[in-house]
PDB file of C-alpha atoms in Angstrom:
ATOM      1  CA  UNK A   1     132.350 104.505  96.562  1.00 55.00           C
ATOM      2  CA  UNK A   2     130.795 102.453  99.056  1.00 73.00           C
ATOM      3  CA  UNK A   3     127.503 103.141 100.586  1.00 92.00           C
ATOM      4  CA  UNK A   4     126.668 102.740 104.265  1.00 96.00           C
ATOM      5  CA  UNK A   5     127.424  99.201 104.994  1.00 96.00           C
ATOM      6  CA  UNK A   6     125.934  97.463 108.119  1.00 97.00           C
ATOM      7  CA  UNK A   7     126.310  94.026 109.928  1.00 97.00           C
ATOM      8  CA  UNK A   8     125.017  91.407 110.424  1.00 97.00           C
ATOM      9  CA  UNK A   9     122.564  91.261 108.040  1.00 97.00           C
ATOM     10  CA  UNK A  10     120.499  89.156 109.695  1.00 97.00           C
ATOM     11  CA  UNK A  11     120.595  88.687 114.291  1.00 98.00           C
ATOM     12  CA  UNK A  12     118.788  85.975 115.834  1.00 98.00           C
ATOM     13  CA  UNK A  13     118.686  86.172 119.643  1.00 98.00           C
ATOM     14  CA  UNK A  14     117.332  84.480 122.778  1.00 97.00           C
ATOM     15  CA  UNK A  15     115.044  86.627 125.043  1.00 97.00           C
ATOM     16  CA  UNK A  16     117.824  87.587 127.456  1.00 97.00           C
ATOM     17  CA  UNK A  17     120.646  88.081 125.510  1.00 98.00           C
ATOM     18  CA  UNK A  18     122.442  90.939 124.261  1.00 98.00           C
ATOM     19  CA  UNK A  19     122.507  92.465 120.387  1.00 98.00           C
ATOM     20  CA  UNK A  20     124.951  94.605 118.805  1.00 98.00           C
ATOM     21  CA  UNK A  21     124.689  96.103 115.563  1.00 98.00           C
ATOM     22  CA  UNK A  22     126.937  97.822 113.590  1.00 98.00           C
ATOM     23  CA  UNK A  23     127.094 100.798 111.162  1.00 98.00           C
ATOM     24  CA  UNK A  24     130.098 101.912 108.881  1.00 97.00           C
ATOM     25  CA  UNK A  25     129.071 105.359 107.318  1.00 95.00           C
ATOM     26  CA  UNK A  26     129.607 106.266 104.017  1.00 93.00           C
ATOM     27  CA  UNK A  27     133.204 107.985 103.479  1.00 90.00           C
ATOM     28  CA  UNK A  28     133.351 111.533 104.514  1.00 86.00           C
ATOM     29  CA  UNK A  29     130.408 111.110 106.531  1.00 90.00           C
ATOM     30  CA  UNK A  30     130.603 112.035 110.466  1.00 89.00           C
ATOM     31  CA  UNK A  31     126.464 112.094 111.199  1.00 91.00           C
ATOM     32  CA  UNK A  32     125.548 108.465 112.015  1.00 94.00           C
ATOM     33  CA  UNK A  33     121.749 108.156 113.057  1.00 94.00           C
ATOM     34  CA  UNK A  34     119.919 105.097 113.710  1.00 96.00           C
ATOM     35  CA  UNK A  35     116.166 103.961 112.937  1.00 96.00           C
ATOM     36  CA  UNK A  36     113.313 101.189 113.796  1.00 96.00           C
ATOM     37  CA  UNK A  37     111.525  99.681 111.608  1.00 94.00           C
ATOM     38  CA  UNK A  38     108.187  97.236 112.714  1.00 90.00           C
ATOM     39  CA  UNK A  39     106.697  95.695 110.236  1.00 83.00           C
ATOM     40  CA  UNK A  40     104.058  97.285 107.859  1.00 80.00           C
ATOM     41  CA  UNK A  41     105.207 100.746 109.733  1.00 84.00           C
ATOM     42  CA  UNK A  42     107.227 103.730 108.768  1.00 85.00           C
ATOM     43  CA  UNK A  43     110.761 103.964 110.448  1.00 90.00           C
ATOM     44  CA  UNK A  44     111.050 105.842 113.801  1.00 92.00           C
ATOM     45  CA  UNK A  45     114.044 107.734 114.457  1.00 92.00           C
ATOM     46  CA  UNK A  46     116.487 106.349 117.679  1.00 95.00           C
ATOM     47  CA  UNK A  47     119.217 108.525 118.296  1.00 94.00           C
ATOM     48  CA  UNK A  48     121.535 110.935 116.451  1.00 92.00           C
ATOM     49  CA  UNK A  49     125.427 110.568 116.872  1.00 93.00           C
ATOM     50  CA  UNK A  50     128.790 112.144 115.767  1.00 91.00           C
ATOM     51  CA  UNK A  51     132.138 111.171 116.583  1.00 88.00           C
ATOM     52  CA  UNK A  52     131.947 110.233 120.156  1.00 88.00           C
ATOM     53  CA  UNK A  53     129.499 111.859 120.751  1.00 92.00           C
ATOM     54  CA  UNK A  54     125.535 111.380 121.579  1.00 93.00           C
ATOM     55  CA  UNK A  55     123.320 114.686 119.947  1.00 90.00           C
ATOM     56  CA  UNK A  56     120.278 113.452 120.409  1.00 90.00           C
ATOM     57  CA  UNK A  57     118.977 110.095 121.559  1.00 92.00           C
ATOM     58  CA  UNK A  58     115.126 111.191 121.962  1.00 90.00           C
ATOM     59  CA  UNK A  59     113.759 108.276 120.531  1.00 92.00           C
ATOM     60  CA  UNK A  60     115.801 105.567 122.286  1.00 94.00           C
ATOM     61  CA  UNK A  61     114.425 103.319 124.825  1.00 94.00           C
ATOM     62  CA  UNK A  62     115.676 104.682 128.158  1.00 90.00           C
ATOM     63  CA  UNK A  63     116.513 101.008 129.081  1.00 95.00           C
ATOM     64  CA  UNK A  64     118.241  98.072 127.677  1.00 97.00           C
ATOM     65  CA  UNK A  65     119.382 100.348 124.670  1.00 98.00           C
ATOM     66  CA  UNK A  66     123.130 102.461 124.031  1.00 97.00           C
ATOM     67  CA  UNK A  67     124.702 103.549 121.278  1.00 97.00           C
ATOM     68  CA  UNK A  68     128.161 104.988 120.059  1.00 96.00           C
ATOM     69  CA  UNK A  69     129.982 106.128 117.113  1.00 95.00           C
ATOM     70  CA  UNK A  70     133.724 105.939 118.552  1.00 93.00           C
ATOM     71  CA  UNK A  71     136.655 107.753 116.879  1.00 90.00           C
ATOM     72  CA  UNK A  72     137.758 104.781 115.123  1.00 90.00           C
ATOM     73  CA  UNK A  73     135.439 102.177 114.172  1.00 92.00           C
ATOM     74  CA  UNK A  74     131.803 101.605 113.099  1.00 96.00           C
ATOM     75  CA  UNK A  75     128.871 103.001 115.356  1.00 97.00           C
ATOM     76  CA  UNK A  76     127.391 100.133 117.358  1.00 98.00           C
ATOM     77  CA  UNK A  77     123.762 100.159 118.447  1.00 98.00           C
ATOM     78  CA  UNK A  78     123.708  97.745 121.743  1.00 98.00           C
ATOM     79  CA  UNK A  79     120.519  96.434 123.109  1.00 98.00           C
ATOM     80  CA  UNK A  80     121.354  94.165 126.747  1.00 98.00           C
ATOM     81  CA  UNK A  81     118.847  91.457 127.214  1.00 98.00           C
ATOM     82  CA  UNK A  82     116.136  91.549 124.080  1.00 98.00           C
ATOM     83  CA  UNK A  83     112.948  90.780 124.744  1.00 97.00           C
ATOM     84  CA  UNK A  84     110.848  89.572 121.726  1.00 95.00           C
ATOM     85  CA  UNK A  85     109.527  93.085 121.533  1.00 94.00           C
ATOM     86  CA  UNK A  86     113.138  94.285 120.148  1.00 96.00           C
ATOM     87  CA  UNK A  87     112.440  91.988 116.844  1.00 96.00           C
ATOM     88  CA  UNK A  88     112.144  94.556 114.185  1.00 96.00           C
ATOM     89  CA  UNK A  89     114.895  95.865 111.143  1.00 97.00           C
ATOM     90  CA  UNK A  90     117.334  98.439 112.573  1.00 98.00           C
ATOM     91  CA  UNK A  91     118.335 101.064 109.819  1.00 97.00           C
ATOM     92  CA  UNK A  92     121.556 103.274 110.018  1.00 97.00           C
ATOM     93  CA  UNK A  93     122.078 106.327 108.097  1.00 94.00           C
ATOM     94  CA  UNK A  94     124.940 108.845 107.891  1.00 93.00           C
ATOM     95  CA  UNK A  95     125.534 112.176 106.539  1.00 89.00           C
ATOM     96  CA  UNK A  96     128.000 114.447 105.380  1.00 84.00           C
ATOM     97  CA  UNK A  97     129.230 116.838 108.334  1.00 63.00           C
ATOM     98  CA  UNK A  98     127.964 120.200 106.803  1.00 50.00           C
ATOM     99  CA  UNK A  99     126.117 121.766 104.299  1.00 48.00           C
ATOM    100  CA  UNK A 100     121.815 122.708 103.559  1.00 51.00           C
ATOM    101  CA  UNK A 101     119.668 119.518 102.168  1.00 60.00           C
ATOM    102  CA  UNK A 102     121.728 117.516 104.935  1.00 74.00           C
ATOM    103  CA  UNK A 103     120.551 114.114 102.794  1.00 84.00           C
ATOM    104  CA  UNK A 104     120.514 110.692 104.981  1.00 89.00           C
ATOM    105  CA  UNK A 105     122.006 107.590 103.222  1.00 92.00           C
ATOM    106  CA  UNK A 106     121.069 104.220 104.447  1.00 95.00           C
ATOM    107  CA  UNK A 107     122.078 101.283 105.055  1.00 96.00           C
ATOM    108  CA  UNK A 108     120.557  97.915 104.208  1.00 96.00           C
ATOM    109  CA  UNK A 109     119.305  97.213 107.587  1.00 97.00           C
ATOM    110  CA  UNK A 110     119.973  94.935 110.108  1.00 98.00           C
ATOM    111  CA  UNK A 111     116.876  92.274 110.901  1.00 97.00           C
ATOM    112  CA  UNK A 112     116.860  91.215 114.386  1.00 97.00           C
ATOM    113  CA  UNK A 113     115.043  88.412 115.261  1.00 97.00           C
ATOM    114  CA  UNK A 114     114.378  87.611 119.439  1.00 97.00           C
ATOM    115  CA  UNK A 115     113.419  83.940 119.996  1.00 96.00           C
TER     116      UNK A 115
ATOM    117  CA  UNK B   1     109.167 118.789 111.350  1.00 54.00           C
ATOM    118  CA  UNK B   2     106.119 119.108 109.156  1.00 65.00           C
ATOM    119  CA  UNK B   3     103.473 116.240 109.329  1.00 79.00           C
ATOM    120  CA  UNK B   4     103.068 114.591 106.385  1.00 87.00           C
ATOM    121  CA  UNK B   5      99.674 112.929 104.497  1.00 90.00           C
ATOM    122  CA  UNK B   6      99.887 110.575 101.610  1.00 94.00           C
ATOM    123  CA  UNK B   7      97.834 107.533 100.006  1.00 95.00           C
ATOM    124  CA  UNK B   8      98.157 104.663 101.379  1.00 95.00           C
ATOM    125  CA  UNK B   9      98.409 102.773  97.938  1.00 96.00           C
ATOM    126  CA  UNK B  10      98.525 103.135  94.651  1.00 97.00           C
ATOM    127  CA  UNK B  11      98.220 100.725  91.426  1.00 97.00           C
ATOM    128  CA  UNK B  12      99.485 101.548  87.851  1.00 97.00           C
ATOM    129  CA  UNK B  13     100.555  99.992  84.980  1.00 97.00           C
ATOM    130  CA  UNK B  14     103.731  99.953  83.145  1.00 97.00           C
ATOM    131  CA  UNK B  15     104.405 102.363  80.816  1.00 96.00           C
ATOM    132  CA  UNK B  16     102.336 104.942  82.783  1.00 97.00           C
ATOM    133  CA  UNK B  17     103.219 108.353  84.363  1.00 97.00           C
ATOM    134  CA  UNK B  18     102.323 108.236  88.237  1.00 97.00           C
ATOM    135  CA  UNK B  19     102.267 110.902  90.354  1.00 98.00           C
ATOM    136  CA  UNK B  20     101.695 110.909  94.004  1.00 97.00           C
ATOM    137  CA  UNK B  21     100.796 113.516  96.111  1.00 95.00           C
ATOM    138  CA  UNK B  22     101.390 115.134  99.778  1.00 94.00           C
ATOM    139  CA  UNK B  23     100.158 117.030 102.342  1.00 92.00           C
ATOM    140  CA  UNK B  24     102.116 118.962 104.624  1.00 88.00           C
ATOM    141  CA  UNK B  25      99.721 122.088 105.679  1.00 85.00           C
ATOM    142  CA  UNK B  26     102.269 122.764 108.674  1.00 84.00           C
ATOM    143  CA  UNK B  27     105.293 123.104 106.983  1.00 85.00           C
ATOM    144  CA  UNK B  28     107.745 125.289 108.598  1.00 82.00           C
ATOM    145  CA  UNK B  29     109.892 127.870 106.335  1.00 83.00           C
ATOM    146  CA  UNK B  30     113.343 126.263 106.634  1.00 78.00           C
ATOM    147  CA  UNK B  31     111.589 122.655 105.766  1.00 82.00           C
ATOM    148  CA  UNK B  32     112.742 121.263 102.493  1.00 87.00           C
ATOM    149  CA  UNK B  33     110.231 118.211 101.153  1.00 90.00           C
ATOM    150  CA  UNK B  34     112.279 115.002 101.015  1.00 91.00           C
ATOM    151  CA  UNK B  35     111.369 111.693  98.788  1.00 94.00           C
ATOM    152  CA  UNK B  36     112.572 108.586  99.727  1.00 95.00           C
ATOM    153  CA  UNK B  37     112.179 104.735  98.374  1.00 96.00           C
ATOM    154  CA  UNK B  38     111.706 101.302 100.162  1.00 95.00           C
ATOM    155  CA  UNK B  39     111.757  97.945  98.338  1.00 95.00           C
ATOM    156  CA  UNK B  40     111.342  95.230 100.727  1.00 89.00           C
ATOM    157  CA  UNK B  41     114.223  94.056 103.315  1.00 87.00           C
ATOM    158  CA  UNK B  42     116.079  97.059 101.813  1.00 92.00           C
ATOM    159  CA  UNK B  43     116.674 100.461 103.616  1.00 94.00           C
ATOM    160  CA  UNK B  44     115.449 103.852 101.985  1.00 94.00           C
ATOM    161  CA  UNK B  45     116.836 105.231  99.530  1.00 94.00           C
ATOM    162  CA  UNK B  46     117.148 109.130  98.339  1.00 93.00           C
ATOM    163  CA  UNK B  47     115.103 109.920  95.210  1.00 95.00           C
ATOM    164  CA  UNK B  48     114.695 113.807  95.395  1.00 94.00           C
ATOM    165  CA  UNK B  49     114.392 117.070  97.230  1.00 91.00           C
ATOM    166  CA  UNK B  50     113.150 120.314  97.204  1.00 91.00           C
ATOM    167  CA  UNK B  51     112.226 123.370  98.474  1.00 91.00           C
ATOM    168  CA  UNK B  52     109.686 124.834  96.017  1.00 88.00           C
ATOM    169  CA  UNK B  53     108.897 124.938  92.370  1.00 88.00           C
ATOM    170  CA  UNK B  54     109.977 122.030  90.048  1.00 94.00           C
ATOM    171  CA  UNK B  55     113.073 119.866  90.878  1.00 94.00           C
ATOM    172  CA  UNK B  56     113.830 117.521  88.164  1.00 95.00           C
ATOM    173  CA  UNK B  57     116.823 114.683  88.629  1.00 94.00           C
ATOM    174  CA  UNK B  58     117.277 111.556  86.357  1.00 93.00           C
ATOM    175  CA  UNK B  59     114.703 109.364  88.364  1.00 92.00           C
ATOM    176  CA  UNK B  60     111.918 111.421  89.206  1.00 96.00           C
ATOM    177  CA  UNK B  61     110.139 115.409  89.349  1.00 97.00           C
ATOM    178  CA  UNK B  62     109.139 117.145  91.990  1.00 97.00           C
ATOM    179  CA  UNK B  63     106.481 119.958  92.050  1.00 96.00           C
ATOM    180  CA  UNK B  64     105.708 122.337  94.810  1.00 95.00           C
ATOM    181  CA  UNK B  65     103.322 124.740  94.453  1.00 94.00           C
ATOM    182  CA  UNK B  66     104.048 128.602  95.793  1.00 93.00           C
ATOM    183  CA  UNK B  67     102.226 128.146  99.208  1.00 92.00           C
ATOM    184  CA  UNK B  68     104.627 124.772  99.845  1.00 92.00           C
ATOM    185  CA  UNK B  69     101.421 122.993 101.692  1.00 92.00           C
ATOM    186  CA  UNK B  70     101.668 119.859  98.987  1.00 93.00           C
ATOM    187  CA  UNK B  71     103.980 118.309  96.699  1.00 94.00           C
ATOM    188  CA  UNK B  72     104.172 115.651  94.082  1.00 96.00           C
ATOM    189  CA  UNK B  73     106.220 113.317  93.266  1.00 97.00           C
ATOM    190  CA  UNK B  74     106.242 112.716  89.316  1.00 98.00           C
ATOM    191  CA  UNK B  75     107.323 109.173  88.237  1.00 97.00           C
ATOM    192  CA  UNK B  76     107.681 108.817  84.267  1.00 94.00           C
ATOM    193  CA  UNK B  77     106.908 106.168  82.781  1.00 93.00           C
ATOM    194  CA  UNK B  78     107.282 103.584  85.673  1.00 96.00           C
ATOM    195  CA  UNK B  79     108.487 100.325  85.212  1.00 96.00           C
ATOM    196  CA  UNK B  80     107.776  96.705  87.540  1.00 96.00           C
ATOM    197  CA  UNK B  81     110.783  97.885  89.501  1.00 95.00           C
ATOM    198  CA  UNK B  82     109.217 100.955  90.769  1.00 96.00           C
ATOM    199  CA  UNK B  83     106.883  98.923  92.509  1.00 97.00           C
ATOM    200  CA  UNK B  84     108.086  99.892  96.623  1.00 97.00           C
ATOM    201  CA  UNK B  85     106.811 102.394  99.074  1.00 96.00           C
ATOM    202  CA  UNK B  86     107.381 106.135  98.704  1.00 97.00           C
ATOM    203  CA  UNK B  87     107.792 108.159 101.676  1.00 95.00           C
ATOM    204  CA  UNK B  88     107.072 112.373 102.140  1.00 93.00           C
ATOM    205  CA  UNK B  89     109.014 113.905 104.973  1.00 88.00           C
ATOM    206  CA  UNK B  90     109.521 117.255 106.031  1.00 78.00           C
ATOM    207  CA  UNK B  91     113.201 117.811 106.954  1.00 70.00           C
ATOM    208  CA  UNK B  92     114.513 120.771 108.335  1.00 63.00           C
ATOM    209  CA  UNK B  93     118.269 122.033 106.722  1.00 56.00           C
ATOM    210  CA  UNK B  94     121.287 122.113 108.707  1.00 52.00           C
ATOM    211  CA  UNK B  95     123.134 119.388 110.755  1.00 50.00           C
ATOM    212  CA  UNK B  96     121.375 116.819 112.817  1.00 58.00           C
ATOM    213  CA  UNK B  97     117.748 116.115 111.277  1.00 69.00           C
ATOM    214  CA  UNK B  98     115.937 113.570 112.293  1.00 76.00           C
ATOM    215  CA  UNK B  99     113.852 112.225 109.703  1.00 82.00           C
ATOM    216  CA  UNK B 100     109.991 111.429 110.354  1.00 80.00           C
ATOM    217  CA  UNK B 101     108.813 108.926 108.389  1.00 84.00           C
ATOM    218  CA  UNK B 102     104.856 107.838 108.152  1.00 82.00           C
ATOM    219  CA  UNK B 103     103.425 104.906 106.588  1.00 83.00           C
ATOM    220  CA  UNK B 104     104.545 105.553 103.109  1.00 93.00           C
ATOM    221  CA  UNK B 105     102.530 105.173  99.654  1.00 96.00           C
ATOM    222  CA  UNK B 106     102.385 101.796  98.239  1.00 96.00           C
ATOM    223  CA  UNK B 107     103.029 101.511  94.863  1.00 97.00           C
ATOM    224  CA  UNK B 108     101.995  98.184  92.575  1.00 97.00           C
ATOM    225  CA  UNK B 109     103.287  98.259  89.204  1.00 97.00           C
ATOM    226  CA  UNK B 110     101.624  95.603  87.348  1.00 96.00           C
ATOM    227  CA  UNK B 111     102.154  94.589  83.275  1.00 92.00           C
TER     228      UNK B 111
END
């Protein structure tokens, strides 16, 4: 039973360019959400998807910054040219589609380094 | 979603019981408290949850009192590999939750 699995592990970027990072949810899960992590801080919540579609995306940079979860395929968290600012680990969790105690699974992160 | 307050850091020693304790004076009724774990380059990871009283699972316990404004979570007998940060949250049931996460308790397990 395979856990939330994201790549790459590891991103190293040039101010400019663009990052995508992606998030396969665990099986039977539909509720991908994505988090920030700075170091020495707590993670801070990005956006909420389901299948193709965006619930809530309050915590998303209004610029430089999309995400999906398409029908088929992993959810991808874009970010168009990174500025050094955008270096931080990028958590993805998913949960099941219904149910009370709605627990979030993570991933192992996704450490994105802007040069 | 109900603010949280925790220590910053903890130390204990093999062996020992620790127990560490939050706030959450603004808890809201349909808020169930939420423990999670971080080692280092990993992401979180579930330990417990509960809504009041004692939950009790294979890792950990978790006691909430009657008026649900604190909790603690209850690690037996911890080991080096407890050593990681602990984080309280506040997360509302049903669909679509957005989990707030502070700064976390850091625990040191040393020999």
């Amino acid at each position: 039973n395979a856990g939330v699995m994201q790549n790459p592990r590891h991103l190293v970027r040039r101010r400019g360019q663009e990052a995508r990072l992606r998030c396969s949810p665990m099986k039977g899960h539909s509720h991908v959400y994505w988090y920030r992590q700075l170091p020495e801080e707590g993670l801070k919540f990005m956006v909420y998807l389901q299948k193709e579609n965006i619930i809530d995306e309050s915590g998303m940079p209004k610029e430089r910054f999309s995400a999906e979860f398409p029908k088929e395929g992993p959810s991808i968290l874009r970010i168009q040219q990174v500025v050094r600012g955008d270096s931080a680990a990028y958590f993805c969790a998913s949960s099941q589609e219904t149910g009370l105690q709605e627990t979030q699974y993570f991933g192992p992160g996704t450490r994105l380094l802007v040069l | 979603l109900a603010k949280t307050t925790q220590p910053i850091s903890m130390d204990s020693y093999e062996g020992q019981e620790v127990n560490i304790t939050c706030s959450h004076n603004n808890i809201a009724t349909n808020d169930y408290i939420t423990w999670y774990q971080q080692f280092p380059s990993q992401g979180p990871r579930f330990i417990i949850q509960g809504y009041k009283t004692k939950v009790t699972n294979e890792v950990a316990s978790l006691f909430i009192p009657a008026d649900r404004k604190s909790s603690t979570l209850s690690l037996p007998r911890v080991s080096l590999s407890d050593t990681a940060v602990y984080y309280c949250l506040g997360a509302s049931t049903g669909g679509g939750n957005k989990l707030t996460f502070g700064t976390g308790t850091q625990l040191k397990v040393e020999l």
